[in-house]
Coordinates of C-alpha atoms and ligand atoms in Angstrom, one line a residue:
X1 CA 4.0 1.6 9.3
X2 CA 0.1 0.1 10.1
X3 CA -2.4 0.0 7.7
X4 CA -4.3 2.9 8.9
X5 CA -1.3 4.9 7.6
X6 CA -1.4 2.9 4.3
X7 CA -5.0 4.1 3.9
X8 CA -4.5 7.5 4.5
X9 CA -1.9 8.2 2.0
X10 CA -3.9 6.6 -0.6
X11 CA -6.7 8.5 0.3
X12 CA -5.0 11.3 0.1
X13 CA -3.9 10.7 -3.7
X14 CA -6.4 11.2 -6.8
X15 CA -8.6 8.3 -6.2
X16 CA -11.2 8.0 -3.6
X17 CA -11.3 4.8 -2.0
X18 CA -14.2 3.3 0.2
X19 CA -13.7 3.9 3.8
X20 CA -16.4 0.4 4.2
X21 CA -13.6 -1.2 2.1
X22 CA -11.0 0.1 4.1
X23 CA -12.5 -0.6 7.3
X24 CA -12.6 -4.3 6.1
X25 CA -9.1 -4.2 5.3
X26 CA -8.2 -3.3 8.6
X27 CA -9.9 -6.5 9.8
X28 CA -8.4 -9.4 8.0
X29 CA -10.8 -13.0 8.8
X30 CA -7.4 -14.3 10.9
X31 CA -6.5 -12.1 13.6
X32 CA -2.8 -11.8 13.2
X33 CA -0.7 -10.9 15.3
X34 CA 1.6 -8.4 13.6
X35 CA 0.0 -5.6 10.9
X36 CA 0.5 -5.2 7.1
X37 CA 4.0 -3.5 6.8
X38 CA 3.0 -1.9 3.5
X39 CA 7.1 -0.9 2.9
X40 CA 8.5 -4.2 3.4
X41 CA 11.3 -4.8 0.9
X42 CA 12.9 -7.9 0.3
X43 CA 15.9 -7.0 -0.8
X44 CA 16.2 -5.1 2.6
X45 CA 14.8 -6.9 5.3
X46 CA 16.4 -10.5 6.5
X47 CA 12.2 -12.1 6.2
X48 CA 9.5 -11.4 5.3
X49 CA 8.1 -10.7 9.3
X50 CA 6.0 -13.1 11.5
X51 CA 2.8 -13.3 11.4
X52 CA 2.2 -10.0 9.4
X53 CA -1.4 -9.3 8.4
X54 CA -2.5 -10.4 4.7
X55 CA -2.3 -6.8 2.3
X56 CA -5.3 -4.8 2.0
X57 CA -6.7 -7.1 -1.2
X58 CA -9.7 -7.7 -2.7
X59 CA -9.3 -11.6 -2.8
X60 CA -8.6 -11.2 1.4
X61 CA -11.6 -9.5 1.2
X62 CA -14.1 -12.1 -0.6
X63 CA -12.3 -15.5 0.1
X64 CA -14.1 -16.5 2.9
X65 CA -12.0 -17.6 6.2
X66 CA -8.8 -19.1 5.4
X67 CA -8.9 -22.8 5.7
X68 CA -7.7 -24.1 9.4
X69 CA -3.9 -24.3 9.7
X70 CA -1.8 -25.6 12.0
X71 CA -0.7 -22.8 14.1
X72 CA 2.9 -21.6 14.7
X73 CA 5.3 -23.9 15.3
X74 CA 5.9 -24.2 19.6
X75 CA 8.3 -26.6 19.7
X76 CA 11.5 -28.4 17.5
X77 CA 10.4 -31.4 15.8
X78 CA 11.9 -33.8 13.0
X79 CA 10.6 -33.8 9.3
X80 CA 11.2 -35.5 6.3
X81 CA 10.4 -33.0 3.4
X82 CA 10.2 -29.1 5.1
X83 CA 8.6 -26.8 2.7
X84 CA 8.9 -23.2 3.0
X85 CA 6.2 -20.8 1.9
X86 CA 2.8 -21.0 1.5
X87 CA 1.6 -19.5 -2.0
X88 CA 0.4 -21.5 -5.0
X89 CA 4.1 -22.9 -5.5
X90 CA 4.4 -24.4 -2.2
X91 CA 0.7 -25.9 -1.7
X92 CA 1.0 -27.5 -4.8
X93 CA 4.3 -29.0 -3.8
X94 CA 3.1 -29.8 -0.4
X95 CA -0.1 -31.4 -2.3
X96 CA 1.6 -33.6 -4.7
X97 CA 4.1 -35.2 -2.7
X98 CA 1.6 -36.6 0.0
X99 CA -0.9 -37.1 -3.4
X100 CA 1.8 -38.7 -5.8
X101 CA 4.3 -40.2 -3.9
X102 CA 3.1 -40.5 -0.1
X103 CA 5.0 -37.5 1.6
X104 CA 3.7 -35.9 4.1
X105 CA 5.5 -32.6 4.2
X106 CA 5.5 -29.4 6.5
X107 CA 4.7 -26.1 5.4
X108 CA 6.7 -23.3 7.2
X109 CA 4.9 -20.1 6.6
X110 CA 6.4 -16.6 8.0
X111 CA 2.6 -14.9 8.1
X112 CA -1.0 -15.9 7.5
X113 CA -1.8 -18.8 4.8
X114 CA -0.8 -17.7 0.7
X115 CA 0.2 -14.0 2.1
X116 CA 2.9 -13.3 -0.7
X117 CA 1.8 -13.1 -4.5
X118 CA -0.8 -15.9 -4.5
X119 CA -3.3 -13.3 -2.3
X120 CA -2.2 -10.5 -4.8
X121 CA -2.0 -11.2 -8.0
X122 CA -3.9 -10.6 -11.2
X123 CA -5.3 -14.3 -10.9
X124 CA -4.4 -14.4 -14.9
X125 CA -3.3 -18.0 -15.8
X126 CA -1.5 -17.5 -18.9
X127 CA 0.1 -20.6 -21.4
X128 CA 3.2 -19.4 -20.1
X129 CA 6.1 -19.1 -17.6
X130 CA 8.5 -16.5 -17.1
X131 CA 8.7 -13.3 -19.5
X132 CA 10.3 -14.7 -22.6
X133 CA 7.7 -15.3 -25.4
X134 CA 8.1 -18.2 -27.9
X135 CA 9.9 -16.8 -30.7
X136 CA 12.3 -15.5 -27.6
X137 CA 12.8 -19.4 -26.7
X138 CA 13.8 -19.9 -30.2
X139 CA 16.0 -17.6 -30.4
X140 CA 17.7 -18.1 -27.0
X141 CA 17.7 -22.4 -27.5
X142 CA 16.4 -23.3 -31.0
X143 CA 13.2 -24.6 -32.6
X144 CA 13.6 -28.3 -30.9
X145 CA 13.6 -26.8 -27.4
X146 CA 11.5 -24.6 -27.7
X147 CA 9.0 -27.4 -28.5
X148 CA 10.1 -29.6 -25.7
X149 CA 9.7 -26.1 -23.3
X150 CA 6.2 -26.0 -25.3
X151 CA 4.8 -29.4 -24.5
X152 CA 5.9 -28.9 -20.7
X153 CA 4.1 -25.2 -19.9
X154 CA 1.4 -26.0 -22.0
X155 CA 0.8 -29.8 -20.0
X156 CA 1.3 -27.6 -16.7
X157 CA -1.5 -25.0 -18.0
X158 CA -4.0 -28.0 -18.6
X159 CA -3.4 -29.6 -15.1
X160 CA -4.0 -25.6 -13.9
X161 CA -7.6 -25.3 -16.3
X162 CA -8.3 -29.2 -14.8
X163 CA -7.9 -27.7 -10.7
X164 CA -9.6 -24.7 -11.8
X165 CA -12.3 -27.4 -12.2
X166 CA -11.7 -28.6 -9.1
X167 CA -11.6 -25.9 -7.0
X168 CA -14.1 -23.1 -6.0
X169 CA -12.4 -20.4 -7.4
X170 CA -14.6 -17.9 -10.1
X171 CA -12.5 -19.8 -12.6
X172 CA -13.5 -18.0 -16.4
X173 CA -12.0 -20.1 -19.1
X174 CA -11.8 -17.1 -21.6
X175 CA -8.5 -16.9 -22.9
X176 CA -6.4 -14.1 -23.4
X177 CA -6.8 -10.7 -25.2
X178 CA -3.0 -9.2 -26.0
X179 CA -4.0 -5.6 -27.1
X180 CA -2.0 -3.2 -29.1
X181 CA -1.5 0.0 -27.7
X182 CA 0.0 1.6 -30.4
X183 CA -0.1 0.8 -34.1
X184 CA 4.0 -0.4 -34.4
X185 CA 2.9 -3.2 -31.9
X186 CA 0.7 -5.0 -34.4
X187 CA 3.3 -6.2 -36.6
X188 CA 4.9 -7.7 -33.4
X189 CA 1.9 -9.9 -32.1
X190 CA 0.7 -10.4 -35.5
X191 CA 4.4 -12.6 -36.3
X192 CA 4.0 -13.8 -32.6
X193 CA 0.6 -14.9 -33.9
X194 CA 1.5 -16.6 -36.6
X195 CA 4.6 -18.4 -34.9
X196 CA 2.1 -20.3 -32.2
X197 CA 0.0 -20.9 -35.2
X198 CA 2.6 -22.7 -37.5
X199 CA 5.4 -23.6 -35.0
X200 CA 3.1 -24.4 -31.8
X201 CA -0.1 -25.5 -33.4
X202 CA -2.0 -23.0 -31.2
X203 CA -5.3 -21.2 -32.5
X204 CA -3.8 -17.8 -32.1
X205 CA -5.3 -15.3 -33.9
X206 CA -5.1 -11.6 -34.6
X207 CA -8.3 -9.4 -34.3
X208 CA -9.3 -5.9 -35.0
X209 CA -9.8 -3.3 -32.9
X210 CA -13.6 -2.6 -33.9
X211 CA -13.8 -7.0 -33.1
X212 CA -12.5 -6.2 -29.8
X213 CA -14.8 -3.5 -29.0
X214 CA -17.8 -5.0 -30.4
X215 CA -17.1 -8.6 -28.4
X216 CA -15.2 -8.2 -25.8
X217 CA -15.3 -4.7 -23.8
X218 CA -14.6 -0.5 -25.4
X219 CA -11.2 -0.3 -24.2
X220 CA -10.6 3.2 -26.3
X221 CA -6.6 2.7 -26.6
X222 CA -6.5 -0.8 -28.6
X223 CA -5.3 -0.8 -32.0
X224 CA -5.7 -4.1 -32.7
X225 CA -5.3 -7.8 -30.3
X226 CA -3.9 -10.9 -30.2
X227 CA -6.0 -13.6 -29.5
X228 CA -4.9 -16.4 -27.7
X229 CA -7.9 -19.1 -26.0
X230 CA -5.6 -20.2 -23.6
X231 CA -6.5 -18.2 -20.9
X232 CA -8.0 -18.8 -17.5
X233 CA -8.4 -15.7 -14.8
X234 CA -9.4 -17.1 -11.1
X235 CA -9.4 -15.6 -7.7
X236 CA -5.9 -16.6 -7.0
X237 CA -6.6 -16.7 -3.1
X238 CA -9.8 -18.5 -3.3
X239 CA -8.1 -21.3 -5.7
X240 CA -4.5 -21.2 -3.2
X241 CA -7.0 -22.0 -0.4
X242 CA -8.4 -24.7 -2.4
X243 CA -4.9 -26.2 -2.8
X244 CA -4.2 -25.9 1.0
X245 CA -7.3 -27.8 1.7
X246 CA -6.8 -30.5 -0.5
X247 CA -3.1 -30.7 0.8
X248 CA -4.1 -30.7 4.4
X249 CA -6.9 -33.4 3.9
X250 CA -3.9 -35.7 2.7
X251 CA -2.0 -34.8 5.7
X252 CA 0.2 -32.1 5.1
X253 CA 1.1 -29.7 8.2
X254 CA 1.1 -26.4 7.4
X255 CA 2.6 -23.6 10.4
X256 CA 1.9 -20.2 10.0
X257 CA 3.6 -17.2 11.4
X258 CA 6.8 -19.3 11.6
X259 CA 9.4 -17.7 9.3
X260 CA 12.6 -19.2 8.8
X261 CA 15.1 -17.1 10.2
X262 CA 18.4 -19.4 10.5
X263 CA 19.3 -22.3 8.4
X264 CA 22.3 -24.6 9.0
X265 CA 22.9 -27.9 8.0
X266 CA 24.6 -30.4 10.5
X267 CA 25.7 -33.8 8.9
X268 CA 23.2 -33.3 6.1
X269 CA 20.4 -32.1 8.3
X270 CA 18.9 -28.9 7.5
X271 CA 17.8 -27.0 11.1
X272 CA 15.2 -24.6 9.9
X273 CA 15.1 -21.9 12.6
X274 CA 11.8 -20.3 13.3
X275 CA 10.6 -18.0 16.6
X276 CA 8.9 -21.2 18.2
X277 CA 11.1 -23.7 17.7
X278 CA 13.3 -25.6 15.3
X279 CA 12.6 -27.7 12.2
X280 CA 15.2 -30.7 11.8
X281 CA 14.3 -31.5 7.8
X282 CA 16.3 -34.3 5.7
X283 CA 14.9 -32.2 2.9
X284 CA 13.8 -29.2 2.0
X285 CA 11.8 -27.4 -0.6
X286 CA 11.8 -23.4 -1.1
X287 CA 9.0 -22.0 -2.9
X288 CA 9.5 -18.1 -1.1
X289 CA 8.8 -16.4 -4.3
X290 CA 9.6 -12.9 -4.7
X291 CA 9.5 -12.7 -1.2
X292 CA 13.1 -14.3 -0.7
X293 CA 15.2 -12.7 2.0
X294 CA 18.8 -11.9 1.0
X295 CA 19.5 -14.1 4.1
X296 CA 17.8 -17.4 4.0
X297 CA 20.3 -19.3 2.2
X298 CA 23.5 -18.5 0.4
X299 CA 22.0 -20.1 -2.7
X300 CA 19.4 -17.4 -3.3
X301 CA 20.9 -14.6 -2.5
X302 CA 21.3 -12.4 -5.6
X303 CA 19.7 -14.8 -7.5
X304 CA 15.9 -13.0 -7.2
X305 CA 15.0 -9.8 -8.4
X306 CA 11.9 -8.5 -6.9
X307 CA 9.6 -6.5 -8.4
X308 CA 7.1 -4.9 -7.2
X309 CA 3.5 -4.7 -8.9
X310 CA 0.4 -2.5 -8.0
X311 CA -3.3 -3.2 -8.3
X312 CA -6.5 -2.1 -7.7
X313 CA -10.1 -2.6 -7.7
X314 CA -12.8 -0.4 -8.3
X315 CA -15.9 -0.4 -6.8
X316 CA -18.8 -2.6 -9.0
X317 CA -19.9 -0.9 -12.2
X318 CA -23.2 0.1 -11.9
X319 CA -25.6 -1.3 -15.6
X320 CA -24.6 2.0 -16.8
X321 CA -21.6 2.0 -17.0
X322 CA -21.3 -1.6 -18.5
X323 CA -23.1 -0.7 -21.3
X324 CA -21.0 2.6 -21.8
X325 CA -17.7 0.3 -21.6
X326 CA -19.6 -2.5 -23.3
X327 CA -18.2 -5.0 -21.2
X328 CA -19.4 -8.2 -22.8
X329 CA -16.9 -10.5 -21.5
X330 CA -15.0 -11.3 -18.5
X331 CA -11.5 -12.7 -20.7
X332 CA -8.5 -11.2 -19.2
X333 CA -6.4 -8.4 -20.9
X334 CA -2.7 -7.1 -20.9
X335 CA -1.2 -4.5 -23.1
X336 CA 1.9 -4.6 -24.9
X337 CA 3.7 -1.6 -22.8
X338 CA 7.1 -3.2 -21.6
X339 CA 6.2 -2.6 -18.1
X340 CA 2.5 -3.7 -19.0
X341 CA -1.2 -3.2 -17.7
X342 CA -3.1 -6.5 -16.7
X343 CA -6.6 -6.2 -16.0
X344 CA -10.3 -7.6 -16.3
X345 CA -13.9 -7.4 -15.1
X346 CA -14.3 -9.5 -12.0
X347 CA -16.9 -11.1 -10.7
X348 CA -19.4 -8.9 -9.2
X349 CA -18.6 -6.5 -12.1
X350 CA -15.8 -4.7 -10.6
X351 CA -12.7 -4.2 -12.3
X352 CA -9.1 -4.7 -11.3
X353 CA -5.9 -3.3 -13.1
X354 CA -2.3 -3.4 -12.4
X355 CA 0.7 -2.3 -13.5
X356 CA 4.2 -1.7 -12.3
X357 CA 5.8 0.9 -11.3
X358 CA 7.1 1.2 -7.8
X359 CA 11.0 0.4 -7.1
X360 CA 11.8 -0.2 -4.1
X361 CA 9.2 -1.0 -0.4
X362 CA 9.8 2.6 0.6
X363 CA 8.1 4.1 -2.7
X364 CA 5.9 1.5 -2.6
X365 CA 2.9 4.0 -1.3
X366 CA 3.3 6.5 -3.5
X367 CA 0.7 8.3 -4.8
X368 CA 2.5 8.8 -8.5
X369 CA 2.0 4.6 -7.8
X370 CA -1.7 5.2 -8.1
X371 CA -2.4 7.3 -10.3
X372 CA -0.5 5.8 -12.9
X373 CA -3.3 3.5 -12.2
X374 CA -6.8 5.6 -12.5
X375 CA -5.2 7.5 -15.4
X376 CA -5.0 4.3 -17.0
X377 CA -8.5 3.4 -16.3
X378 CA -9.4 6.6 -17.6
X379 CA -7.4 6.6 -20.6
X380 CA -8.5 3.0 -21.5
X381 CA -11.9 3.3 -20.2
X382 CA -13.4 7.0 -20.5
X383 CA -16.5 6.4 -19.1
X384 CA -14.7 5.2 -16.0
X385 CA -12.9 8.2 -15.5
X386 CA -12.7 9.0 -11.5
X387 CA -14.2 5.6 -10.7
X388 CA -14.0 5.1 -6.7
X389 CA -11.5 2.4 -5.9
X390 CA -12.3 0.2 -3.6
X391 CA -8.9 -1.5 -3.5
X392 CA -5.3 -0.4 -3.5
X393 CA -2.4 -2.9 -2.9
X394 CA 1.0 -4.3 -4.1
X395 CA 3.4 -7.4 -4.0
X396 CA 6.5 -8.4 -5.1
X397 CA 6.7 -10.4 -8.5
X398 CA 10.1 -13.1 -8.1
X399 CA 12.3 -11.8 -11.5
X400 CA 15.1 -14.1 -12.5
X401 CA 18.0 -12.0 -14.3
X402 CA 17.1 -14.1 -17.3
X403 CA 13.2 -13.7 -17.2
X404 CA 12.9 -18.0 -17.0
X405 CA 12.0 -19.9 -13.8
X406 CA 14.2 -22.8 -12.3
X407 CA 12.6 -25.4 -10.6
X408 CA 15.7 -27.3 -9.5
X409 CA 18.0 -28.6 -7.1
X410 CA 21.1 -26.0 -7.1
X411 CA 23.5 -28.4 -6.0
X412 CA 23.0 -31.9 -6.0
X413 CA 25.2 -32.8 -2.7
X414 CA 22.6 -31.1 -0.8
X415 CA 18.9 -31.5 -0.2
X416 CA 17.5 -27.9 -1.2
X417 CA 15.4 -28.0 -4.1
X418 CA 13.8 -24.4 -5.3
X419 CA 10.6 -23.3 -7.4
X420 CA 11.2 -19.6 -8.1
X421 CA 11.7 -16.6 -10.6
X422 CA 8.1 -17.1 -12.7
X423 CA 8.0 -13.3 -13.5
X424 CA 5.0 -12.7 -13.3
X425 CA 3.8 -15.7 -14.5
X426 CA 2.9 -17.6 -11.8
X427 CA -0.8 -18.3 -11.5
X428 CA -1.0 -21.0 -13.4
X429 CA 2.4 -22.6 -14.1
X430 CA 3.5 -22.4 -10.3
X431 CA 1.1 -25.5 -9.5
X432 CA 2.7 -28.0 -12.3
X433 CA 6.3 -26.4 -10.6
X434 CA 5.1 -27.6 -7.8
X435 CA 3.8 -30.8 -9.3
X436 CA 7.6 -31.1 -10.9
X437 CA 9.5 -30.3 -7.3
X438 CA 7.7 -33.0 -5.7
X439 CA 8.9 -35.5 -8.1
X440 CA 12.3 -33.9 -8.0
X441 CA 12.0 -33.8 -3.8
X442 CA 11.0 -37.2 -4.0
X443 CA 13.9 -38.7 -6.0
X444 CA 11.6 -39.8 -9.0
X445 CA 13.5 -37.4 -11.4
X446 CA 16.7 -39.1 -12.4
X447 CA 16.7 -40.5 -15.9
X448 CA 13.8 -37.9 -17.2
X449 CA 14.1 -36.2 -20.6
X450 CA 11.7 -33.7 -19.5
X451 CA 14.4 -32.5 -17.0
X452 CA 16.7 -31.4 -19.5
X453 CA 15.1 -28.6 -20.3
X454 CA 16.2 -25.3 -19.5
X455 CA 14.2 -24.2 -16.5
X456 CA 14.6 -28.0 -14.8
X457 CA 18.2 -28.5 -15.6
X458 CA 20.7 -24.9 -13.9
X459 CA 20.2 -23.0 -11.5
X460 CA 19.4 -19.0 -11.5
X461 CA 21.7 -16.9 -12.8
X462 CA 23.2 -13.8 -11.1
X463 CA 22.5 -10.8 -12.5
X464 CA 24.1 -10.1 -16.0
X465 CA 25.0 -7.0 -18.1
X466 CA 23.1 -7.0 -21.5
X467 CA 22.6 -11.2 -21.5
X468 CA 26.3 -11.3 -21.7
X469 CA 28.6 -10.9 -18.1
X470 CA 27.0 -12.4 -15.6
X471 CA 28.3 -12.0 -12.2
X472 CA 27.1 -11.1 -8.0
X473 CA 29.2 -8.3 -8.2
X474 CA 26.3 -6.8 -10.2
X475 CA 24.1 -7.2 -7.4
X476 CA 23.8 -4.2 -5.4
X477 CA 23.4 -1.7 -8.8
X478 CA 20.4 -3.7 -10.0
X479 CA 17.8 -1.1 -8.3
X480 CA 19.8 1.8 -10.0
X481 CA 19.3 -0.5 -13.6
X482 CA 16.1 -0.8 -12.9
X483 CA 15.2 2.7 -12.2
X484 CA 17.1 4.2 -15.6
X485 CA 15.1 0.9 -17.4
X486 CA 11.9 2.5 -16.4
X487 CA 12.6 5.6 -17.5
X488 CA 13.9 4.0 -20.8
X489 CA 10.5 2.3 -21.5
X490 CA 8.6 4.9 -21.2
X491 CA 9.8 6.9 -23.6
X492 CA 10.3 4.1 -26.1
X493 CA 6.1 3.4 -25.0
X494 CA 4.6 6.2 -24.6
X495 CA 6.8 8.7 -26.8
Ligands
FAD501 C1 0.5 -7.7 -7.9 C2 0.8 -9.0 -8.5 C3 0.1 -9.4 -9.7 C4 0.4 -10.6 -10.3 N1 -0.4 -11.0 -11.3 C5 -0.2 -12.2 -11.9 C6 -1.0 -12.6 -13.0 O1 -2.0 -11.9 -13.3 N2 -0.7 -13.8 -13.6 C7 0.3 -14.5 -13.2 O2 0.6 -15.6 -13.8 N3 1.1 -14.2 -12.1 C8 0.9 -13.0 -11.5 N4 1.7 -12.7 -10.4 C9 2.6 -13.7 -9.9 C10 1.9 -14.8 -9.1 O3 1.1 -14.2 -8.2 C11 2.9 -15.8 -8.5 O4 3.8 -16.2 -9.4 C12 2.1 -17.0 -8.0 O5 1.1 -16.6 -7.0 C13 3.0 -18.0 -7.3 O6 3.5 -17.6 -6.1 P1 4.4 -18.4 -5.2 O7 3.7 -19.5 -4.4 O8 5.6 -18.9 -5.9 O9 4.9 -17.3 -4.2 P2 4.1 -16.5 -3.1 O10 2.6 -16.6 -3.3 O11 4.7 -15.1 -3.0 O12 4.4 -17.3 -1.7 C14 5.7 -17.2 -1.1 C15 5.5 -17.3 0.4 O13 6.7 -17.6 1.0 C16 6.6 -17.0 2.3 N5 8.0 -16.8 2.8 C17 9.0 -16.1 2.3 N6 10.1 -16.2 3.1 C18 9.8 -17.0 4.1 C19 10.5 -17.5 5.2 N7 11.8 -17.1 5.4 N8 9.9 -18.4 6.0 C20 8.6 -18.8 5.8 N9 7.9 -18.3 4.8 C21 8.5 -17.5 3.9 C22 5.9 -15.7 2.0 O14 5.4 -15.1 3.2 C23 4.9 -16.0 1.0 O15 3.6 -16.3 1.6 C24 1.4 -11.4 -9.8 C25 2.1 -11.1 -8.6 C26 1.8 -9.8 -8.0 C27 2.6 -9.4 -6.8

């Protein structure tokens, strides 16, 4: 499937989309050698593909040229530290092991430079990893835990808003709006309020609807928000790039369009297979994401549950239509559907909204996909109603089967460490996971309290049956669970 097709079917759904925009798409600032495959599905296909071209984005389209990489790999050579994938999660692991403990690794890379989530995401950096809120941490591992978890994600999200500082990357420190979408959620983020108040010591704070459309934008379906001022939205491409610079200045090697496609380890050595040659690594690091073939090592597999998530970007609002939406503020916005909308005004006044919806690659084009979409743009946002999209894309969000991240080493006779299963919440804890797998890659992690904690200390569950069997077997039904699950939540959101 090319992009052209991609286009078309879009096209030919309710939205109109640009045909500039689209002509851009189709000519992404590397030349790759392989197109988008827009129905790649991970739990179907052994990689991810080799050099694929970057999905149709808006980040692809205004980060400038990706930094200067090193090329496929040509030839076998012999590493230390091999790290596999290039998003946020793996730069940042790349970057602090050459910056914090003088490793210089290699990056391994199936397609072009951050080409999984970290060039498709909502660029929200939330207080937070994984799905589970804090009064769900409580519950699952008591008050002292969830204090311990607390310190940890809230030290990685001020290293995040410190790079964002750092880095070029339309970084808006606004914090978060949480809006209601129906009046039975207030109660909800109104006790979640007051729990990172009086448990957390956060500033969260619960505002009216009238507050929200008088400060921050008209969005016609709140009922009511939770405030939280930890909040930073970025261009997630832009700020990966940064990362990648940084990481290459210190030496780091980074060789795209070189998936690994064989892995065995002989006498402790890991022989990374790729199309142009082998990689011999003492140790490696897998920050794949939700782009984790079945097939890359027996340690992942079943562990991941992809998800896919669409977005899209509209064309700029025109003075008009800002005033009719009274945009006033660029802070970032979910909703509290299950399955919710993320979205914000960008820079140059466009605005971006995703959802999820899609199940599996081969829906992934859908046109119900879209639509779900515009309709929310028009529902939320009247004035927008029928806005051109400039836009359209999706990507596959790394679930674990119990919505928390593990950035550990599975088995501690071997020398795989991961960084996976974020949920969604990635953009801003994936750089302290990867400032936590370097330490772990580079031995400085024995003797830590901070590696007790949950996400640090087991590995990632198989799937499970309401929290309580857990096993593989489970495995192949999960897109059948998933399918009747989004069914359920609608009703129980919308009905
Ligand atoms: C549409 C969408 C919206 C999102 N919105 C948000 C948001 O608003 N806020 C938030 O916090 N999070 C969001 N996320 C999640 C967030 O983008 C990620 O958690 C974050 O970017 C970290 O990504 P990563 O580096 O772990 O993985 P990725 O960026 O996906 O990188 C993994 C890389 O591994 C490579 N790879 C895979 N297999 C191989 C192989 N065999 N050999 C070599 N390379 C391989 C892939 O090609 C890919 O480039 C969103 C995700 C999506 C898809």
């Amino acid at each position: 499937m090319t992009m052209t097709s991609t286009a078309r079917r879009v096209d030919a759904s309710a939205a109109s989309i640009d045909s500039a925009a689209l002509q851009h798409q189709q000519q992404p600032p590397k030349a790759p050698s392989r197109p988008y495959d827009p129905q790649y599905d991970p739990l179907l296909a052994p990689d991810p593909g080799a050099g694929r071209a970057y999905a149709p984005t808006w980040w692809v389209a205004s980060a400038g040229s990706p930094p200067e990489d090193d090329g496929p790999l040509t030839q076998d050579i012999d590493v230390d530290v091999a790290v596999i994938g290039s998003g946020a999660t793996g730069m940042s692991t790349a970057l602090y092991l050459a910056q914090e403990h003088g490793i210089r690794a290699t990056v391994l890379e199936a397609n072009q430079a951050a080409w999984g989530c970290s060039s498709r995401s909502g660029g929200q950096g939330q207080n937070a990893s994984g799905r589970l809120k804090r009064s769900q941490w409580i519950e699952r591992w008591g008050l002292d835990t969830a204090k311990k978890l607390d310190a940890e994600i809230r030290s990685g999200f001020e290293n995040f808003r410190h790079l964002t500082t750092q880095i070029d990357c339309d970084a808006c420190d606004g914090g978060h709006l949480y809006l209601a979408h129906r009046k039975e959620k207030l109660p909800i983020l109104d006790a979640e309020a007051r729990l990172m108040r009086e448990k957390f010591g956060y500033a969260t704070r619960m505002m009216s609807a009238e507050e929200v459309r008088r400060d921050y934008c008209d969005e016609r379906e709140t009922v009511g928000a939770m405030y939280e001022a930890e909040g930073i939205g970025i261009h997630p491409l832009k700020f990966t790039f940064g990362l990648m610079r940084r990481a290459r200045a210190l030496g780091v090697t980074v060789h795209t369009s070189s998936p690994v496609q064989g892995w065995e380890t002989i006498d402790g050595v890991h022989h990374l297979r790729t199309p142009g040659g082998v990689v011999r690594a003492r140790r490696v690091a897998v920050c794949t994401g939700g782009y984790t073939g079945q097939a890359l090592n027996p340690m992942l597999k079943d562990r991941i549950m992809p998800i896919l998530s669409n977005s899209v970007v509209t064309r700029p609002l025109t003075d008009a239509e800002l005033q009719a939406t009274n945009f006033r503020s660029k802070t970032f916005l979910t909703d509290t559907r299950t399955l919710r909308f993320y979205y914000r005004l960008l820079e140059g006044n466009r605005l971006q909204i995703g959802s999820r919806s899609a199940v599996s690659g081969a829906d992934a084009e859908g046109a119900v996909h879209l639509k779900l979409l515009t309709d929310a743009i028009a529902r939320k946002f009247p004035p927008l109603a029928g806005i051109r999209i400039d836009y359209s894309w999706w990507g596959w969000v790394d679930m674990s089967h119990d919505m928390m991240p593990r950035i550990t080493q599975p088995d501690s006779s071997r020398s795989i460490w991961y960084a996976v299963g974020y949920g969604g919440n990635g953009v801003s804890f994936s750089t302290w996971a990867g400032k936590r797998l370097a330490e772990r890659v580079a031995g400085k992690d024995a003797g830590k309290e901070v590696f007790e904690l949950p996400i640090y200390h087991s590995q990632l569950p198989f799937p499970n049956v309401l929290g309580v069997v857990e096993s593989r077997a489970f495995a192949p039904f999960r897109r059948l669970g998933q399918r009747m699950l989004y069914k359920w939540y609608w009703l129980r959101d919308e009905k």
